[in-house]
Amino acid sequence: MPHPTIESDRQQTLRTQAESRLTGHSAPTGRQATASAALGVLHQLASSPATAADALALLHELQVHQVEVELQNEELHRNRTELEADLLRLTQCHDHAPVGCFTIDRGLVLCEVNRTGARLLGVEREALPGHSLEAFLAPQGAETLRALLAQVDAGQGVDARAASPLELVARDGQRHRVEASAAADPAGGRYLLALSSSRDHSLRTTP
């Protein structure tokens, strides 16, 4: 019976030779060429009685590796599907939240807005990024909002929050009394702003 160490060395030598032939095979390219070359190496090994058993062992190892790769691909596909579903759900929750959700910078410029926020301002959502929220605030509203953001800056990290009443003026002149809540954007450099309607949330003004 062959010594285990000798058999192990022999198996490693055969594996090295097989890998060398595969990597040095330059005629065809791609997955089919690699598979064809691998089958050719295994056929040569299996054709010799001295290496037939080693060829079977190598074939089994390759089959196991192939199954492992297939299982990993299936798991990656499942994870991707789950992540896409989670992202879609979070996007839906953000877009249809019962409060206006905004991302603004230090200059009160709108960076992101959900559907509810766009309805509060009376403007199409796609047209809002890049515009100043100050244009939709009643007099003194910008100062109130900047003071609110200053409270957030004075807090501790991304968990700092502050709230204050505000009055919005929509594009059509409709005024909305809202409760503004602000927090630091975890991504840094911006603020998360939520505007929820007060009980006496709206009133019509005469032009």
Tab-separated table of C-alpha atoms in Angstrom:
chain	number	residue	atom	x	y	z
A	1	MET	CA	0.000	0.000	0.000
A	2	PRO	CA	1.513	3.407	-1.002
A	3	HIS	CA	2.652	5.676	1.798
A	4	PRO	CA	0.125	8.514	2.495
A	5	THR	CA	2.811	11.187	2.163
A	6	ILE	CA	3.893	9.856	-1.218
A	7	GLU	CA	0.272	9.741	-2.399
A	8	SER	CA	-0.299	13.305	-1.176
A	9	ASP	CA	2.801	14.567	-2.964
A	10	ARG	CA	1.776	12.723	-6.096
A	11	GLN	CA	-1.705	14.203	-6.001
A	12	GLN	CA	-0.271	17.683	-5.555
A	13	THR	CA	2.128	17.122	-8.458
A	14	LEU	CA	-0.702	15.987	-10.704
A	15	ARG	CA	-2.796	18.959	-9.664
A	16	THR	CA	0.067	21.340	-10.394
A	17	GLN	CA	0.605	19.763	-13.806
A	18	ALA	CA	-3.094	19.964	-14.594
A	19	GLU	CA	-3.293	23.620	-13.551
A	20	SER	CA	-0.159	24.358	-15.567
A	21	ARG	CA	-1.649	22.796	-18.675
A	22	LEU	CA	-4.909	24.650	-18.191
A	23	THR	CA	-3.288	28.043	-17.703
A	24	GLY	CA	-0.855	27.437	-20.547
A	25	HIS	CA	-3.533	26.385	-23.030
A	26	SER	CA	-3.793	29.304	-25.459
A	27	ALA	CA	-5.821	28.007	-28.406
A	28	PRO	CA	-9.466	28.435	-27.371
A	29	THR	CA	-10.553	31.032	-24.839
A	30	GLY	CA	-13.442	31.466	-22.442
A	31	ARG	CA	-15.344	29.082	-20.191
A	32	GLN	CA	-15.849	26.418	-22.863
A	33	ALA	CA	-12.153	26.375	-23.721
A	34	THR	CA	-11.200	25.969	-20.055
A	35	ALA	CA	-13.708	23.167	-19.570
A	36	SER	CA	-12.474	21.438	-22.734
A	37	ALA	CA	-8.861	21.697	-21.621
A	38	ALA	CA	-9.731	20.338	-18.180
A	39	LEU	CA	-11.512	17.358	-19.707
A	40	GLY	CA	-8.499	16.767	-21.924
A	41	VAL	CA	-6.147	16.680	-18.943
A	42	LEU	CA	-8.458	14.346	-17.040
A	43	HIS	CA	-8.749	12.079	-20.079
A	44	GLN	CA	-4.987	11.812	-20.353
A	45	LEU	CA	-4.663	11.011	-16.672
A	46	ALA	CA	-7.511	8.483	-16.792
A	47	SER	CA	-5.993	6.757	-19.839
A	48	SER	CA	-2.974	5.622	-17.854
A	49	PRO	CA	-3.460	2.872	-15.249
A	50	ALA	CA	-0.802	4.551	-13.114
A	51	THR	CA	-2.775	7.800	-12.841
A	52	ALA	CA	-6.391	6.678	-13.342
A	53	ALA	CA	-7.206	6.682	-9.622
A	54	ASP	CA	-5.676	10.116	-9.225
A	55	ALA	CA	-7.709	11.369	-12.175
A	56	LEU	CA	-10.919	10.179	-10.538
A	57	ALA	CA	-9.941	11.856	-7.277
A	58	LEU	CA	-9.181	15.093	-9.107
A	59	LEU	CA	-12.459	14.866	-11.031
A	60	HIS	CA	-14.372	14.403	-7.787
A	61	GLU	CA	-12.635	17.420	-6.286
A	62	LEU	CA	-13.497	19.520	-9.325
A	63	GLN	CA	-17.119	18.399	-9.176
A	64	VAL	CA	-17.330	19.301	-5.495
A	65	HIS	CA	-15.795	22.692	-6.236
A	66	GLN	CA	-18.295	23.251	-9.056
A	67	VAL	CA	-21.196	22.467	-6.734
A	68	GLU	CA	-19.758	24.851	-4.123
A	69	VAL	CA	-19.545	27.620	-6.724
A	70	GLU	CA	-23.127	26.953	-7.842
A	71	LEU	CA	-24.336	27.082	-4.230
A	72	GLN	CA	-22.467	30.343	-3.676
A	73	ASN	CA	-24.033	31.806	-6.822
A	74	GLU	CA	-27.492	30.747	-5.651
A	75	GLU	CA	-26.874	32.352	-2.264
A	76	LEU	CA	-25.600	35.554	-3.880
A	77	HIS	CA	-28.688	35.640	-6.091
A	78	ARG	CA	-30.979	35.176	-3.084
A	79	ASN	CA	-29.146	37.879	-1.138
A	80	ARG	CA	-29.349	40.272	-4.078
A	81	THR	CA	-33.065	39.592	-4.498
A	82	GLU	CA	-33.668	40.196	-0.792
A	83	LEU	CA	-31.617	43.408	-0.817
A	84	GLU	CA	-33.468	44.706	-3.869
A	85	ALA	CA	-36.800	43.920	-2.193
A	86	ASP	CA	-35.680	45.681	1.003
A	87	LEU	CA	-34.507	48.716	-0.969
A	88	LEU	CA	-37.799	48.877	-2.858
A	89	ARG	CA	-39.755	48.652	0.382
A	90	LEU	CA	-37.695	51.388	2.045
A	91	THR	CA	-38.111	53.605	-1.016
A	92	GLN	CA	-41.873	53.071	-0.975
A	93	CYS	CA	-42.068	53.863	2.742
A	94	HIS	CA	-40.026	57.039	2.229
A	95	ASP	CA	-42.008	58.210	-0.776
A	96	HIS	CA	-45.422	57.587	0.764
A	97	ALA	CA	-44.673	58.602	4.342
A	98	PRO	CA	-47.439	60.766	5.869
A	99	VAL	CA	-44.924	63.575	6.423
A	100	GLY	CA	-42.797	65.604	4.059
A	101	CYS	CA	-39.233	64.286	4.080
A	102	PHE	CA	-36.431	66.509	2.825
A	103	THR	CA	-32.661	66.452	2.661
A	104	ILE	CA	-31.228	69.979	2.722
A	105	ASP	CA	-27.767	71.465	2.928
A	106	ARG	CA	-26.553	74.253	5.199
A	107	GLY	CA	-27.806	76.856	2.742
A	108	LEU	CA	-31.353	75.408	2.871
A	109	VAL	CA	-30.982	74.107	-0.680
A	110	LEU	CA	-33.177	71.089	-1.383
A	111	CYS	CA	-31.205	67.949	-2.216
A	112	GLU	CA	-33.885	65.264	-1.907
A	113	VAL	CA	-37.618	65.298	-1.287
A	114	ASN	CA	-40.323	62.649	-1.053
A	115	ARG	CA	-43.732	62.753	-2.724
A	116	THR	CA	-45.492	64.113	0.355
A	117	GLY	CA	-42.985	66.950	0.626
A	118	ALA	CA	-43.466	67.836	-3.028
A	119	ARG	CA	-47.233	67.981	-2.504
A	120	LEU	CA	-46.778	70.302	0.472
A	121	LEU	CA	-44.773	72.683	-1.702
A	122	GLY	CA	-47.094	72.325	-4.682
A	123	VAL	CA	-44.250	71.576	-7.089
A	124	GLU	CA	-43.337	68.519	-9.135
A	125	ARG	CA	-40.862	66.432	-7.197
A	126	GLU	CA	-38.310	66.247	-10.013
A	127	ALA	CA	-38.154	70.056	-10.237
A	128	LEU	CA	-37.290	70.667	-6.573
A	129	PRO	CA	-33.646	69.549	-6.109
A	130	GLY	CA	-31.328	72.534	-6.382
A	131	HIS	CA	-33.972	75.057	-5.307
A	132	SER	CA	-33.926	76.799	-1.950
A	133	LEU	CA	-36.520	75.815	0.633
A	134	GLU	CA	-36.452	79.439	1.744
A	135	ALA	CA	-38.622	80.315	-1.266
A	136	PHE	CA	-41.426	78.260	0.289
A	137	LEU	CA	-41.216	79.709	3.797
A	138	ALA	CA	-43.245	82.528	5.283
A	139	PRO	CA	-41.344	85.654	6.452
A	140	GLN	CA	-38.914	84.855	9.261
A	141	GLY	CA	-39.263	81.177	8.360
A	142	ALA	CA	-35.713	80.902	7.067
A	143	GLU	CA	-34.331	82.317	10.328
A	144	THR	CA	-36.438	79.847	12.287
A	145	LEU	CA	-35.189	76.954	10.182
A	146	ARG	CA	-31.549	78.036	10.438
A	147	ALA	CA	-31.942	78.284	14.210
A	148	LEU	CA	-33.368	74.772	14.157
A	149	LEU	CA	-30.360	73.480	12.228
A	150	ALA	CA	-28.051	75.289	14.648
A	151	GLN	CA	-29.657	73.322	17.470
A	152	VAL	CA	-28.873	70.136	15.569
A	153	ASP	CA	-25.263	71.257	15.091
A	154	ALA	CA	-25.014	71.976	18.808
A	155	GLY	CA	-26.179	68.452	19.626
A	156	GLN	CA	-24.147	65.291	19.835
A	157	GLY	CA	-23.509	63.613	16.485
A	158	VAL	CA	-26.104	62.154	14.144
A	159	ASP	CA	-28.502	61.452	17.024
A	160	ALA	CA	-29.037	65.169	17.643
A	161	ARG	CA	-32.582	66.302	16.872
A	162	ALA	CA	-34.616	69.480	17.164
A	163	ALA	CA	-38.178	70.598	16.418
A	164	SER	CA	-39.889	73.901	15.721
A	165	PRO	CA	-43.131	75.195	14.142
A	166	LEU	CA	-42.906	76.627	10.625
A	167	GLU	CA	-45.262	78.077	8.057
A	168	LEU	CA	-44.940	76.945	4.456
A	169	VAL	CA	-46.148	78.879	1.451
A	170	ALA	CA	-46.883	76.534	-1.443
A	171	ARG	CA	-46.469	77.539	-5.066
A	172	ASP	CA	-50.217	78.265	-5.351
A	173	GLY	CA	-50.180	80.552	-2.295
A	174	GLN	CA	-51.645	77.987	0.091
A	175	ARG	CA	-50.139	78.310	3.555
A	176	HIS	CA	-49.468	75.309	5.762
A	177	ARG	CA	-48.559	75.388	9.423
A	178	VAL	CA	-46.177	72.501	9.963
A	179	GLU	CA	-44.034	71.044	12.691
A	180	ALA	CA	-40.439	70.862	11.519
A	181	SER	CA	-38.150	68.175	12.904
A	182	ALA	CA	-34.502	68.080	11.906
A	183	ALA	CA	-31.600	65.716	12.386
A	184	ALA	CA	-28.080	65.423	11.041
A	185	ASP	CA	-27.710	63.377	7.873
A	186	PRO	CA	-25.615	60.280	8.726
A	187	ALA	CA	-23.858	60.735	5.369
A	188	GLY	CA	-22.544	64.066	6.659
A	189	GLY	CA	-22.787	67.688	5.556
A	190	ARG	CA	-26.570	67.758	5.239
A	191	TYR	CA	-29.712	67.638	7.314
A	192	LEU	CA	-32.777	65.419	7.344
A	193	LEU	CA	-35.919	67.505	7.671
A	194	ALA	CA	-39.443	66.238	8.322
A	195	LEU	CA	-42.446	68.537	7.974
A	196	SER	CA	-45.688	67.280	9.481
A	197	SER	CA	-48.962	69.172	9.249
A	198	SER	CA	-50.298	70.816	12.387
A	199	ARG	CA	-53.948	70.400	13.399
A	200	ASP	CA	-54.770	73.813	11.965
A	201	HIS	CA	-52.443	72.896	9.165
A	202	SER	CA	-53.625	75.119	6.333
A	203	LEU	CA	-55.330	78.398	5.605
A	204	ARG	CA	-56.047	80.309	2.417
A	205	THR	CA	-54.660	83.795	2.028
A	206	THR	CA	-55.940	86.447	-0.309
A	207	PRO	CA	-53.431	87.591	-2.891
